[in-house]
């Protein structure tokens, strides 16, 4: 069975024996879930093929989807990459430890099991005391995807990890709720200019202030201009998904609210359980269903932090269909909407009034 071990992130020195034990499990080929500043990760020794293979099995993840190697010291990067572009050094200096993952050409030390068969490797140094200590005590190179069952929302609490992976992994280090709540920004450093493959807390602007112009992979943001009809069921892209059908409504806020209220009536008549993701500013206007506020529209960091948690809460309530407002906030809006769109399988309703 899976041990759940609480660690006090304010006084980690008192819990260092627990981290050491977890590090030993990693080096002996086991799996440890641990908190990072973004989401909980599921760690194994990233330089051993058996470690990575176990991760895929526990998550039910296709083994061609590569893992991120987590390090605790910048100099450890040399061991696992073929070359380190000058721009990457500048970015590491600016953002590590922190929620930026960079993709490099891999060295021979990194097994193909970790990179999903690719010649490149994704690396980041997380900004979390438990993660950094575990990496140090676990051999220095921890491969870790998000610690959820493949396809489900990423875990932002230790209990989310237990819900998905209890009995399948050796230990969960419980360091409390994570800070950011959505996964790191991924930047491919093997191309000129570098390309953002996944948006996150570190934005394009923040990166460009350090190294100049970068691009964004066009698949990052789904096309939101479609009128009313859900996009082709791009199930291949359905990730982070709750059990319920999730539909995002866009448009003028008043129109969105009255459309959702109309849908609540319709679906309730069909005996469906309806969930609504609203904000502090709007929840009082909804007239039925299970309404949850994701936070204030003015506070995008809270919106990001609560997104996955709300999706999991609706799962526990056995909701059939969730309607969500959209959150194109100034800094993290791109990252938030990227996750929400994937969770919704790109189902967007553009509301022009009812
Ligand atoms: O914040 C995070 O990045 C969290 C925490 C635990 O660090 N980790 C995380 O891992 O989100 P995961 O496996 O859930 O997502 C990693 C993403 C995947 O979409 C994968 O395809 C991509 O990174 N990736 C990994 N290696 C890559 C590579 N060599 N080239 C391109 N994409 C890569
Ligand atoms: Mg993931």
Coordinates of C-alpha atoms and ligand atoms in Angstrom, one line a residue:
X1 CA 0.0 0.0 0.0
X2 CA 0.9 3.6 -0.5
X3 CA 2.4 5.4 2.5
X4 CA 1.2 9.0 3.0
X5 CA 3.9 11.0 4.8
X6 CA 3.3 14.5 6.0
X7 CA 6.2 16.9 5.8
X8 CA 6.4 20.4 7.3
X9 CA 7.7 22.7 4.6
X10 CA 8.3 25.5 7.1
X11 CA 10.7 23.2 9.2
X12 CA 11.9 20.7 6.6
X13 CA 15.1 20.1 8.6
X14 CA 12.9 18.2 11.2
X15 CA 11.6 15.9 8.5
X16 CA 14.9 15.3 6.6
X17 CA 14.9 11.6 7.7
X18 CA 11.6 11.2 5.9
X19 CA 12.9 12.8 2.7
X20 CA 16.0 10.6 3.0
X21 CA 13.9 7.5 3.2
X22 CA 11.9 8.6 0.1
X23 CA 15.2 9.4 -1.7
X24 CA 16.4 5.8 -1.0
X25 CA 13.2 4.4 -2.4
X26 CA 13.8 6.4 -5.6
X27 CA 17.3 5.1 -5.9
X28 CA 16.1 1.5 -5.3
X29 CA 13.7 1.9 -8.2
X30 CA 10.5 3.0 -6.4
X31 CA 8.0 5.7 -7.1
X32 CA 7.4 8.7 -4.8
X33 CA 4.8 11.4 -5.3
X34 CA 6.0 14.8 -4.1
X35 CA 4.9 18.4 -4.1
X36 CA 6.4 21.0 -6.5
X37 CA 5.4 24.7 -6.8
X38 CA 3.3 23.8 -9.9
X39 CA 1.5 20.5 -9.3
X40 CA 2.4 17.2 -7.5
X41 CA 4.8 15.1 -9.4
X42 CA 5.3 11.3 -9.6
X43 CA 9.0 10.7 -9.3
X44 CA 11.4 7.9 -10.2
X45 CA 15.1 7.7 -11.1
X46 CA 15.2 9.5 -14.5
X47 CA 18.5 7.9 -15.5
X48 CA 17.2 4.3 -15.1
X49 CA 14.9 2.9 -17.7
X50 CA 13.1 0.8 -15.1
X51 CA 12.2 3.9 -13.1
X52 CA 10.5 5.6 -16.1
X53 CA 8.8 2.5 -17.2
X54 CA 7.2 2.1 -13.8
X55 CA 5.9 5.7 -14.0
X56 CA 4.1 5.0 -17.3
X57 CA 2.5 1.9 -15.8
X58 CA 1.3 3.6 -12.6
X59 CA -0.2 6.5 -14.5
X60 CA -1.6 4.5 -17.4
X61 CA 0.3 6.9 -19.7
X62 CA 1.3 6.1 -23.2
X63 CA 5.0 5.4 -23.2
X64 CA 5.7 7.7 -26.1
X65 CA 4.8 10.8 -24.0
X66 CA 8.1 12.0 -22.6
X67 CA 8.9 12.9 -19.0
X68 CA 10.5 15.9 -17.4
X69 CA 13.8 15.4 -15.5
X70 CA 13.9 17.4 -12.3
X71 CA 17.3 18.6 -11.0
X72 CA 18.3 20.5 -7.9
X73 CA 21.5 22.3 -9.1
X74 CA 22.1 24.0 -12.4
X75 CA 25.5 22.3 -12.9
X76 CA 23.8 18.9 -13.0
X77 CA 22.3 19.8 -16.3
X78 CA 25.7 19.2 -18.1
X79 CA 25.5 15.5 -17.4
X80 CA 22.2 15.0 -19.3
X81 CA 22.3 17.4 -22.2
X82 CA 24.6 17.5 -25.3
X83 CA 24.9 21.2 -25.4
X84 CA 23.6 24.1 -23.4
X85 CA 22.8 27.2 -25.5
X86 CA 23.8 30.5 -24.0
X87 CA 20.2 31.6 -23.9
X88 CA 19.3 28.6 -21.8
X89 CA 22.0 29.6 -19.3
X90 CA 20.4 33.1 -19.0
X91 CA 17.0 31.6 -18.6
X92 CA 18.2 29.2 -15.9
X93 CA 19.8 32.1 -14.1
X94 CA 16.6 34.1 -14.3
X95 CA 13.9 31.5 -13.6
X96 CA 15.4 28.4 -11.8
X97 CA 14.4 27.2 -9.4
X98 CA 11.0 27.8 -10.9
X99 CA 8.2 26.8 -13.2
X100 CA 10.1 26.8 -16.4
X101 CA 11.0 23.5 -18.2
X102 CA 13.5 23.7 -21.1
X103 CA 14.0 21.1 -23.8
X104 CA 17.6 20.2 -24.9
X105 CA 19.3 17.6 -27.0
X106 CA 19.9 14.7 -24.6
X107 CA 23.1 13.0 -23.6
X108 CA 23.7 9.3 -23.6
X109 CA 23.0 9.1 -19.9
X110 CA 19.3 9.7 -20.4
X111 CA 17.5 6.5 -21.4
X112 CA 14.9 6.6 -24.2
X113 CA 12.4 5.3 -21.8
X114 CA 12.5 8.7 -20.0
X115 CA 12.3 10.7 -23.3
X116 CA 9.6 8.6 -24.9
X117 CA 12.1 7.7 -27.6
X118 CA 13.1 11.3 -28.4
X119 CA 16.7 12.6 -28.8
X120 CA 15.7 15.5 -26.6
X121 CA 15.1 15.8 -22.9
X122 CA 13.0 18.2 -20.9
X123 CA 14.5 19.5 -17.7
X124 CA 13.5 21.8 -14.9
X125 CA 14.5 22.8 -11.4
X126 CA 11.4 23.1 -9.2
X127 CA 11.1 25.8 -6.7
X128 CA 9.9 23.8 -3.7
X129 CA 11.9 22.8 -0.7
X130 CA 10.5 19.2 -0.6
X131 CA 11.1 18.6 -4.3
X132 CA 14.6 20.0 -4.1
X133 CA 15.5 17.9 -1.0
X134 CA 14.1 14.8 -2.6
X135 CA 16.1 15.3 -5.8
X136 CA 19.2 15.8 -3.7
X137 CA 18.6 12.6 -1.7
X138 CA 17.3 10.6 -4.6
X139 CA 20.3 10.7 -6.9
X140 CA 20.0 14.1 -8.5
X141 CA 17.8 13.3 -11.5
X142 CA 14.1 12.6 -10.9
X143 CA 11.9 12.0 -13.8
X144 CA 8.4 13.2 -12.9
X145 CA 5.2 13.8 -14.7
X146 CA 2.2 15.2 -12.9
X147 CA 1.1 12.6 -10.3
X148 CA -2.4 11.9 -11.7
X149 CA -3.9 9.1 -13.7
X150 CA -3.3 9.9 -17.3
X151 CA -6.0 12.1 -18.8
X152 CA -7.3 13.4 -15.4
X153 CA -6.7 16.8 -13.9
X154 CA -3.3 17.3 -12.4
X155 CA -3.1 17.0 -8.6
X156 CA -2.8 20.1 -6.5
X157 CA -3.3 18.4 -3.2
X158 CA -1.8 15.2 -1.8
X159 CA -5.3 13.7 -1.5
X160 CA -5.7 14.1 -5.3
X161 CA -2.7 11.9 -5.8
X162 CA -4.1 9.3 -3.3
X163 CA -7.4 9.4 -5.2
X164 CA -5.7 8.4 -8.4
X165 CA -2.6 6.3 -7.4
X166 CA -3.2 4.8 -4.0
X167 CA -1.8 1.2 -4.0
X168 CA 0.2 1.9 -7.2
X169 CA 3.1 3.9 -5.8
X170 CA 5.4 3.6 -2.8
X171 CA 4.9 6.9 -1.0
X172 CA 3.2 10.3 -1.2
X173 CA 5.1 13.2 0.4
X174 CA 2.3 15.5 1.6
X175 CA 3.6 19.1 1.7
X176 CA 0.1 20.7 1.6
X177 CA -1.5 22.5 -1.3
X178 CA 0.8 23.6 -4.2
X179 CA 1.3 27.3 -5.0
X180 CA 0.8 27.8 -8.7
X181 CA -1.7 25.0 -9.6
X182 CA -0.9 24.5 -13.3
X183 CA 2.1 22.9 -14.8
X184 CA 5.4 24.6 -15.8
X185 CA 5.9 26.5 -19.0
X186 CA 7.7 24.3 -21.5
X187 CA 10.2 26.0 -23.8
X188 CA 11.9 24.1 -26.6
X189 CA 15.5 25.4 -26.7
X190 CA 16.6 23.1 -29.6
X191 CA 15.1 25.5 -32.2
X192 CA 15.9 29.1 -33.3
X193 CA 14.0 31.0 -32.0
X194 CA 12.9 28.8 -29.1
X195 CA 9.3 27.7 -29.0
X196 CA 6.8 27.6 -26.1
X197 CA 5.2 24.2 -26.2
X198 CA 3.1 24.7 -23.1
X199 CA 2.2 28.0 -21.5
X200 CA 2.5 28.4 -17.8
X201 CA 3.2 30.9 -15.0
X202 CA 6.4 32.1 -16.8
X203 CA 4.9 34.0 -19.7
X204 CA 6.2 34.7 -23.2
X205 CA 6.9 38.3 -22.1
X206 CA 8.9 37.2 -19.1
X207 CA 11.0 34.9 -21.3
X208 CA 11.4 37.6 -24.0
X209 CA 12.7 40.1 -21.5
X210 CA 15.6 37.8 -20.9
X211 CA 16.5 36.3 -24.3
X212 CA 14.5 38.2 -26.9
X213 CA 11.9 36.9 -29.2
X214 CA 10.4 33.4 -28.9
X215 CA 7.5 31.8 -30.6
X216 CA 4.4 29.9 -29.4
X217 CA 3.4 26.6 -30.8
X218 CA 0.1 27.3 -32.6
X219 CA -1.6 24.3 -31.0
X220 CA -1.2 25.9 -27.6
X221 CA -4.4 27.9 -27.8
X222 CA -7.3 26.3 -29.6
X223 CA -9.1 28.4 -32.1
X224 CA -11.9 30.0 -30.1
X225 CA -13.7 31.7 -33.0
X226 CA -16.1 28.9 -33.8
X227 CA -19.7 29.9 -33.5
X228 CA -21.7 27.7 -31.2
X229 CA -20.6 24.3 -32.5
X230 CA -18.2 22.3 -30.5
X231 CA -15.0 21.6 -32.3
X232 CA -14.5 18.2 -33.8
X233 CA -14.2 15.8 -30.9
X234 CA -10.5 16.2 -30.7
X235 CA -10.3 13.4 -28.2
X236 CA -6.7 13.0 -28.8
X237 CA -6.3 16.4 -27.1
X238 CA -8.7 15.8 -24.3
X239 CA -6.5 16.1 -21.2
X240 CA -6.9 17.2 -17.6
X241 CA -10.5 16.1 -18.1
X242 CA -13.2 15.7 -15.5
X243 CA -15.7 12.9 -15.8
X244 CA -18.4 15.3 -16.7
X245 CA -18.8 16.9 -20.1
X246 CA -17.3 20.4 -19.8
X247 CA -18.3 23.3 -22.0
X248 CA -16.8 26.8 -22.0
X249 CA -19.0 29.8 -22.7
X250 CA -17.5 32.9 -24.2
X251 CA -19.0 36.3 -24.9
X252 CA -20.4 39.2 -23.1
X253 CA -20.7 38.3 -19.4
X254 CA -24.4 39.0 -19.1
X255 CA -25.2 36.9 -22.1
X256 CA -23.0 34.1 -20.8
X257 CA -24.8 34.1 -17.4
X258 CA -28.3 34.0 -19.0
X259 CA -27.3 31.3 -21.4
X260 CA -25.9 29.2 -18.6
X261 CA -29.1 29.8 -16.6
X262 CA -31.1 28.6 -19.6
X263 CA -29.0 25.5 -20.0
X264 CA -29.3 24.7 -16.3
X265 CA -33.1 24.6 -16.6
X266 CA -32.9 22.5 -19.8
X267 CA -30.4 20.0 -18.4
X268 CA -32.1 19.7 -15.0
X269 CA -35.3 18.8 -16.8
X270 CA -33.4 16.0 -18.5
X271 CA -32.4 14.8 -15.0
X272 CA -28.8 15.8 -15.5
X273 CA -26.7 17.2 -12.7
X274 CA -25.3 20.5 -13.7
X275 CA -22.1 22.2 -12.4
X276 CA -21.1 25.8 -13.0
X277 CA -17.6 27.3 -12.8
X278 CA -18.2 31.0 -12.1
X279 CA -16.3 33.8 -10.2
X280 CA -16.8 35.7 -7.0
X281 CA -18.3 38.5 -9.2
X282 CA -20.8 36.3 -10.9
X283 CA -21.9 33.3 -8.8
X284 CA -24.8 35.1 -7.2
X285 CA -26.5 35.4 -10.6
X286 CA -26.8 31.7 -11.3
X287 CA -30.2 30.3 -10.6
X288 CA -29.6 26.6 -10.2
X289 CA -27.1 23.8 -10.4
X290 CA -24.0 23.3 -8.3
X291 CA -22.2 26.6 -8.6
X292 CA -18.6 27.0 -7.6
X293 CA -16.4 30.2 -7.7
X294 CA -13.0 29.7 -9.0
X295 CA -12.0 33.1 -7.4
X296 CA -12.1 36.7 -8.3
X297 CA -11.7 37.8 -11.9
X298 CA -9.1 40.2 -10.6
X299 CA -7.0 37.5 -9.1
X300 CA -5.7 35.2 -11.8
X301 CA -3.2 33.4 -9.6
X302 CA -6.1 32.1 -7.5
X303 CA -8.0 31.1 -10.7
X304 CA -5.0 29.1 -11.8
X305 CA -4.5 27.5 -8.4
X306 CA -8.1 26.4 -8.1
X307 CA -8.8 25.2 -11.6
X308 CA -7.9 21.5 -11.3
X309 CA -9.2 21.3 -7.8
X310 CA -12.7 22.5 -8.9
X311 CA -12.7 19.9 -11.8
X312 CA -12.0 17.2 -9.3
X313 CA -14.6 18.5 -6.8
X314 CA -17.2 18.2 -9.6
X315 CA -16.1 14.6 -10.2
X316 CA -16.8 13.7 -6.6
X317 CA -20.3 15.3 -6.9
X318 CA -21.0 13.1 -9.9
X319 CA -21.9 16.1 -12.0
X320 CA -22.9 15.2 -15.6
X321 CA -22.2 18.5 -17.4
X322 CA -20.2 21.5 -16.3
X323 CA -20.5 25.0 -17.8
X324 CA -17.6 27.3 -17.3
X325 CA -17.0 31.0 -17.8
X326 CA -13.8 31.7 -19.7
X327 CA -10.8 33.3 -18.1
X328 CA -8.6 35.2 -20.5
X329 CA -6.8 37.1 -17.8
X330 CA -3.8 39.3 -18.6
X331 CA -0.8 37.3 -17.5
X332 CA -1.8 33.7 -16.9
X333 CA -4.9 33.7 -19.1
X334 CA -3.2 31.9 -21.9
X335 CA -2.0 29.1 -19.6
X336 CA -5.4 28.9 -17.8
X337 CA -7.4 28.8 -21.0
X338 CA -5.0 26.2 -22.6
X339 CA -5.8 23.8 -19.7
X340 CA -9.5 24.6 -19.6
X341 CA -9.8 24.1 -23.4
X342 CA -8.1 20.8 -23.2
X343 CA -10.3 19.7 -20.2
X344 CA -13.3 20.7 -22.3
X345 CA -12.1 18.8 -25.4
X346 CA -12.3 22.2 -27.1
X347 CA -16.1 22.5 -26.6
X348 CA -16.8 26.2 -26.7
X349 CA -20.1 28.0 -27.0
X350 CA -19.8 31.5 -28.3
X351 CA -22.8 33.3 -26.8
X352 CA -24.3 36.2 -28.8
X353 CA -27.2 36.8 -26.5
X354 CA -30.3 34.6 -25.8
Ligands
LIG1 O1 5.0 21.6 -13.7 C1 5.4 20.5 -14.3 O2 6.0 20.6 -15.3 C2 5.0 19.2 -13.6 C3 5.7 19.1 -12.3 C4 5.5 17.7 -11.7 O3 7.1 19.4 -12.5 N1 5.3 18.1 -14.5 C5 4.5 17.9 -15.6 O4 4.8 16.7 -16.3 O5 3.6 18.6 -15.9 P1 3.9 16.0 -17.4 O6 4.6 14.8 -17.7 O7 2.6 15.9 -16.8 O8 4.0 17.0 -18.6 C6 5.2 17.1 -19.3 C7 5.0 17.5 -20.7 C8 4.3 16.5 -21.5 O9 3.3 17.2 -22.3 C9 5.4 16.1 -22.5 O10 4.9 15.7 -23.7 C10 6.3 17.3 -22.5 O11 6.2 17.8 -21.3 N2 7.7 16.9 -22.8 C11 8.5 16.2 -22.0 N3 9.7 15.9 -22.6 C12 9.6 16.5 -23.8 C13 10.5 16.7 -24.9 N4 11.7 16.1 -24.9 N5 10.1 17.4 -26.0 C14 8.9 17.9 -26.0 N6 8.0 17.8 -25.0 C15 8.3 17.2 -23.9
LIG2 MG1 0.5 15.8 -16.8

